[in-house]
Amino acid sequence: LATIVLDYMGVRLVCQSIVPGILHGEKTHTLLYGAVEAGTSLVSNDEMHKQLEESLGVGLMVASRKVPTMPVSGDRLEVIMKTKEKTGYLSPQTAKKEESDDLKDPQNTTLMCGPIEAKGIKGSDQRKYLLDLTRFTPRDANWVPLSEGGTGNWEKAFEEIKYSSVGGSGKKNNENYVPPLVADEEWTMAVLRPELITALTHVKMSEYMESKLVKKEQNSVVKSNEEKDHEPEPMLDAKTAADDKDIIEHKNSTASSEKSVEGDVPVDKSRKTNDKIAEKDKGTELPTPNQSTIDDLIASKIWKTTDEKTLQDEDKEYLKSLRYNINVFLPYTRSLEGLDDEAHAQHKNDEGRALEAANYIWHELLPLLTKTMKDNSGHQMPVDGIAVTELLHSRGINCRYLGRLATLAGAEEAKDLAAQKDVQEGKLSKLPRRVMPLCWLEILECEIVARAAKHVLDSYLTENCGAAALRPAQTIAAFLSALLSTGEESASETEARISKQEKAANGRMNGSNLEPDDEELAKLTISNVGGGSNFSPITFRSRGEVWEAIEKEVGRRFRYTLTLYNQCDNSPKSNERSVLYMPLLRRVCQRTGIRLAAKKIELGVKCLCGGSGNEITASYPISPIDIVDVLPMVKHAAAYGEGFVPCSFTGTVAAPPLHVLLPDAKATIEAAHMHWHEKSLPNALELAQEAASLYQRVVDTPLHAGVGRCLDLTAVVLFQAQELDMAAANASRALAVAVQLFGFDSSEAVTAHSTLAHILISSGNVASGFKHLRAVVYLMELMSGPRYVELSNIYHKLGTMYHEIGNGINALRFYQAASTKCCFDRLIECMISKSTALVLGAMGQFKPALDNEKRAYGLYRLVLGDEHELTKNSGINLQHFTKLAVEQGSRRMVEEKKLLEEDKKRQEEAAANSAATMITEADELEKKKKKKNRKKNKK
């Protein structure tokens, strides 16, 4: 059935199309599979079971297993019957009679393929419908209490996070909100990802086929040797012997020539393996193969034998045995023990396989992903929570493991700090090349807080029968203000702020920053919608209460203690990092559908979450009038991607792209990617354009994620074919589609900007390419914060481009900006320092150049050692810059000495001139006195 899930203002609705006849009485539809109500016996139909086996069983690896016909446990059934008796829905005597009949029936188990909650119904149109398919994979045993058969991994990890997380959270011991047990009914629906099931099935099937091939090759070699030992030697005449001698000499010469070739050029092992297989098919005797030969045979055959079309019957049976029982670890269910011993043993085995899958996540996937992030191997670091979600899901990891990933990231950061401290203290002589990027923990915590904040806000909007929904703007604005602040204002601080805003507004002759008046706030209240005398006033919470609720939700949902957000001033990390408030605001709005007015918002300041009773007041820094809209969030069963997307009928939000009726286009774009990887550019280009045409013909618009993928691939293919103008045009269209569908601040837009910038710069349009690279830098800092791992690379790349065109001043600016960004690779830090030194040296500033080269040389020594070529080259450059700096310093000293001497000479000359002037003035004064005296004597 067509299904959507809709979230709006704290309320979740699950909407489905209606089975024909299901609302017109029991006579218009027939139950074929499962049970309609809890507490009733399961029904099974052979024809429908066969259809489920062919669809769910084969396609989704769902096993068919026997379950009790009355699957609900006795205690739970008693509660159900009491509830029905109170409501008058069903008499308890009838239900108990049905239960006793089921227990006495020897056929007290039913074969099911799918969840026991599923219902198969034949509608009035005589079609079969399947409802309540709540899961297709087993329950995650990591989220099953140890007492109920779970892995106990969370219980073991609880001691690690009981008092504080690895990096130190700056919290008191009694402020840890992680519960000691995972006993929460919400985790009943915590199931494994289908990607994990697919990956585990591939691994086990590959191991099976590999062992089968090894055994087959060994058996064939043994059989060949036995035939050789029992084969009688034929009588040879002179001619035959001469011919055999020629053949042997030819073989020896061929072998010697191959040996000589192997000494110079590596021989293709796959070619030699194929030759050996061909010789075997011809009946030629083969020597006993070693393990490497068997591995070569497996490598050349394994991909063929794993194809389902070539599987033998025994292989298909083994593949069928790998299916998972999705009805394990369910609470309130009856055990098979005593009903069917064989089915009970199989159920225990299925639980063991579910435990194995859960342990594979905990011990393999999560540490591997952490190591991949540290090594930055195979992909780019995710830029935001959406990209993190897609990455986790592609690896078969649920987002409820975000807390565990954050704990592992914090542990790696602590190891890096410890290694750095040991080097400073002289305990270590070398450092590892890579460190854990700081942005990884920041992105994880931002996503954790955003997800927890959504649930807390939903609870505020739905409490007191939805009383807060009458004034949603005030509730949301107060919540966001508390979320994005460092403390709460006092009354005097609020008065001082309002006075300052009024003065600033009067100076600008407008009231854009003035506090909203009562009339404006009253317009935000929904009135005349009921409530009556039972109306409860809205509860206004302080910042401390909001964050306490968020941290409790983080501890319960992710079993994690925050180390970056809501920290006290003496926290170790609060002094080192600035909290990412803008990415957090962005993610909260994305997950809740909140739309804010475009204005400057003061983040990381003290807030005001005011209001009491029925009085509505303006919060700060986000005011109720800043809340423009709250959009419904929709998850569609036929959506092209995962997750909730905003839904609007005003045209300002694009409709979510669907993948219904598009299997041909999907297959075509996958074929285009295959040809592109094989460097068959003409075929890849043709298929990509055909796939884009198929998408547009079906959806009747270019605004589809599949069209964007096709345009992006077309641009890359044309770029590799040196059709730069056409590549730039297609990349521009791909960017427009990405921005229209996912927004200008999406990971798809970042990728499109990067691709277009690379194409434009390669085609010589450097100015336009720089603009798009600047856009990439802005978006990365907006979405991931200033410590995103790729920022230093982009700044270094921009500086290198400016350096190549001879613009040393701008090159130096970008190199200096790159040096201020966090870098996970110490060799990249060396490159930045060396590039800065070269630019400074070209500008004649040898002393700063020497300082940067010293930094690069020190890092090279710590990471690579003294004997590495890069270290030696850096040492040579260091000597060169030292020589130039000394010469420049000597010249500067000579010049300064000369200037001092000249200055001294000028001072002496000035003093002499001053003395001469004084003497002259004294002489003239004396002459004047004598002249005056003579005139006086004459009289």
mmCIF file with all atom_site columns, N, CA and C in Angstrom, residues 240-250:
data_model
loop_
_atom_site.group_PDB
_atom_site.id
_atom_site.type_symbol
_atom_site.label_atom_id
_atom_site.label_alt_id
_atom_site.label_comp_id
_atom_site.label_asym_id
_atom_site.label_entity_id
_atom_site.label_seq_id
_atom_site.pdbx_PDB_ins_code
_atom_site.Cartn_x
_atom_site.Cartn_y
_atom_site.Cartn_z
_atom_site.occupancy
_atom_site.B_iso_or_equiv
_atom_site.pdbx_formal_charge
_atom_site.auth_seq_id
_atom_site.auth_comp_id
_atom_site.auth_asym_id
_atom_site.auth_atom_id
_atom_site.pdbx_PDB_model_num
ATOM 1  N N  . THR A 1 240 ? 58.598 -41.495 -32.393 1.00 0.00 ? 240 THR A N  1
ATOM 2  C CA . THR A 1 240 ? 57.851 -40.851 -31.318 1.00 0.00 ? 240 THR A CA 1
ATOM 3  C C  . THR A 1 240 ? 58.790 -40.264 -30.274 1.00 0.00 ? 240 THR A C  1
ATOM 4  N N  . ALA A 1 241 ? 59.844 -41.026 -29.986 1.00 0.00 ? 241 ALA A N  1
ATOM 5  C CA . ALA A 1 241 ? 60.809 -40.520 -29.006 1.00 0.00 ? 241 ALA A CA 1
ATOM 6  C C  . ALA A 1 241 ? 61.488 -39.255 -29.486 1.00 0.00 ? 241 ALA A C  1
ATOM 7  N N  . ALA A 1 242 ? 61.793 -39.222 -30.779 1.00 0.00 ? 242 ALA A N  1
ATOM 8  C CA . ALA A 1 242 ? 62.417 -38.009 -31.311 1.00 0.00 ? 242 ALA A CA 1
ATOM 9  C C  . ALA A 1 242 ? 61.472 -36.830 -31.256 1.00 0.00 ? 242 ALA A C  1
ATOM 10 N N  . ASP A 1 243 ? 60.168 -37.111 -31.582 1.00 0.00 ? 243 ASP A N  1
ATOM 11 C CA . ASP A 1 243 ? 59.198 -36.018 -31.505 1.00 0.00 ? 243 ASP A CA 1
ATOM 12 C C  . ASP A 1 243 ? 59.050 -35.519 -30.073 1.00 0.00 ? 243 ASP A C  1
ATOM 13 N N  . ASP A 1 244 ? 59.006 -36.468 -29.105 1.00 0.00 ? 244 ASP A N  1
ATOM 14 C CA . ASP A 1 244 ? 58.882 -36.063 -27.702 1.00 0.00 ? 244 ASP A CA 1
ATOM 15 C C  . ASP A 1 244 ? 60.091 -35.265 -27.250 1.00 0.00 ? 244 ASP A C  1
ATOM 16 N N  . LYS A 1 245 ? 61.282 -35.660 -27.787 1.00 0.00 ? 245 LYS A N  1
ATOM 17 C CA . LYS A 1 245 ? 62.478 -34.906 -27.405 1.00 0.00 ? 245 LYS A CA 1
ATOM 18 C C  . LYS A 1 245 ? 62.398 -33.473 -27.885 1.00 0.00 ? 245 LYS A C  1
ATOM 19 N N  . ASP A 1 246 ? 61.879 -33.303 -29.150 1.00 0.00 ? 246 ASP A N  1
ATOM 20 C CA . ASP A 1 246 ? 61.722 -31.938 -29.660 1.00 0.00 ? 246 ASP A CA 1
ATOM 21 C C  . ASP A 1 246 ? 60.730 -31.146 -28.823 1.00 0.00 ? 246 ASP A C  1
ATOM 22 N N  . ILE A 1 247 ? 59.638 -31.805 -28.420 1.00 0.00 ? 247 ILE A N  1
ATOM 23 C CA . ILE A 1 247 ? 58.627 -31.114 -27.602 1.00 0.00 ? 247 ILE A CA 1
ATOM 24 C C  . ILE A 1 247 ? 59.208 -30.708 -26.270 1.00 0.00 ? 247 ILE A C  1
ATOM 25 N N  . ILE A 1 248 ? 59.982 -31.629 -25.653 1.00 0.00 ? 248 ILE A N  1
ATOM 26 C CA . ILE A 1 248 ? 60.586 -31.315 -24.351 1.00 0.00 ? 248 ILE A CA 1
ATOM 27 C C  . ILE A 1 248 ? 61.558 -30.162 -24.474 1.00 0.00 ? 248 ILE A C  1
ATOM 28 N N  . GLU A 1 249 ? 62.375 -30.178 -25.569 1.00 0.00 ? 249 GLU A N  1
ATOM 29 C CA . GLU A 1 249 ? 63.321 -29.066 -25.756 1.00 0.00 ? 249 GLU A CA 1
ATOM 30 C C  . GLU A 1 249 ? 62.573 -27.753 -25.970 1.00 0.00 ? 249 GLU A C  1
ATOM 31 N N  . HIS A 1 250 ? 61.451 -27.831 -26.724 1.00 0.00 ? 250 HIS A N  1
ATOM 32 C CA . HIS A 1 250 ? 60.658 -26.617 -26.947 1.00 0.00 ? 250 HIS A CA 1
ATOM 33 C C  . HIS A 1 250 ? 60.083 -26.099 -25.630 1.00 0.00 ? 250 HIS A C  1
#
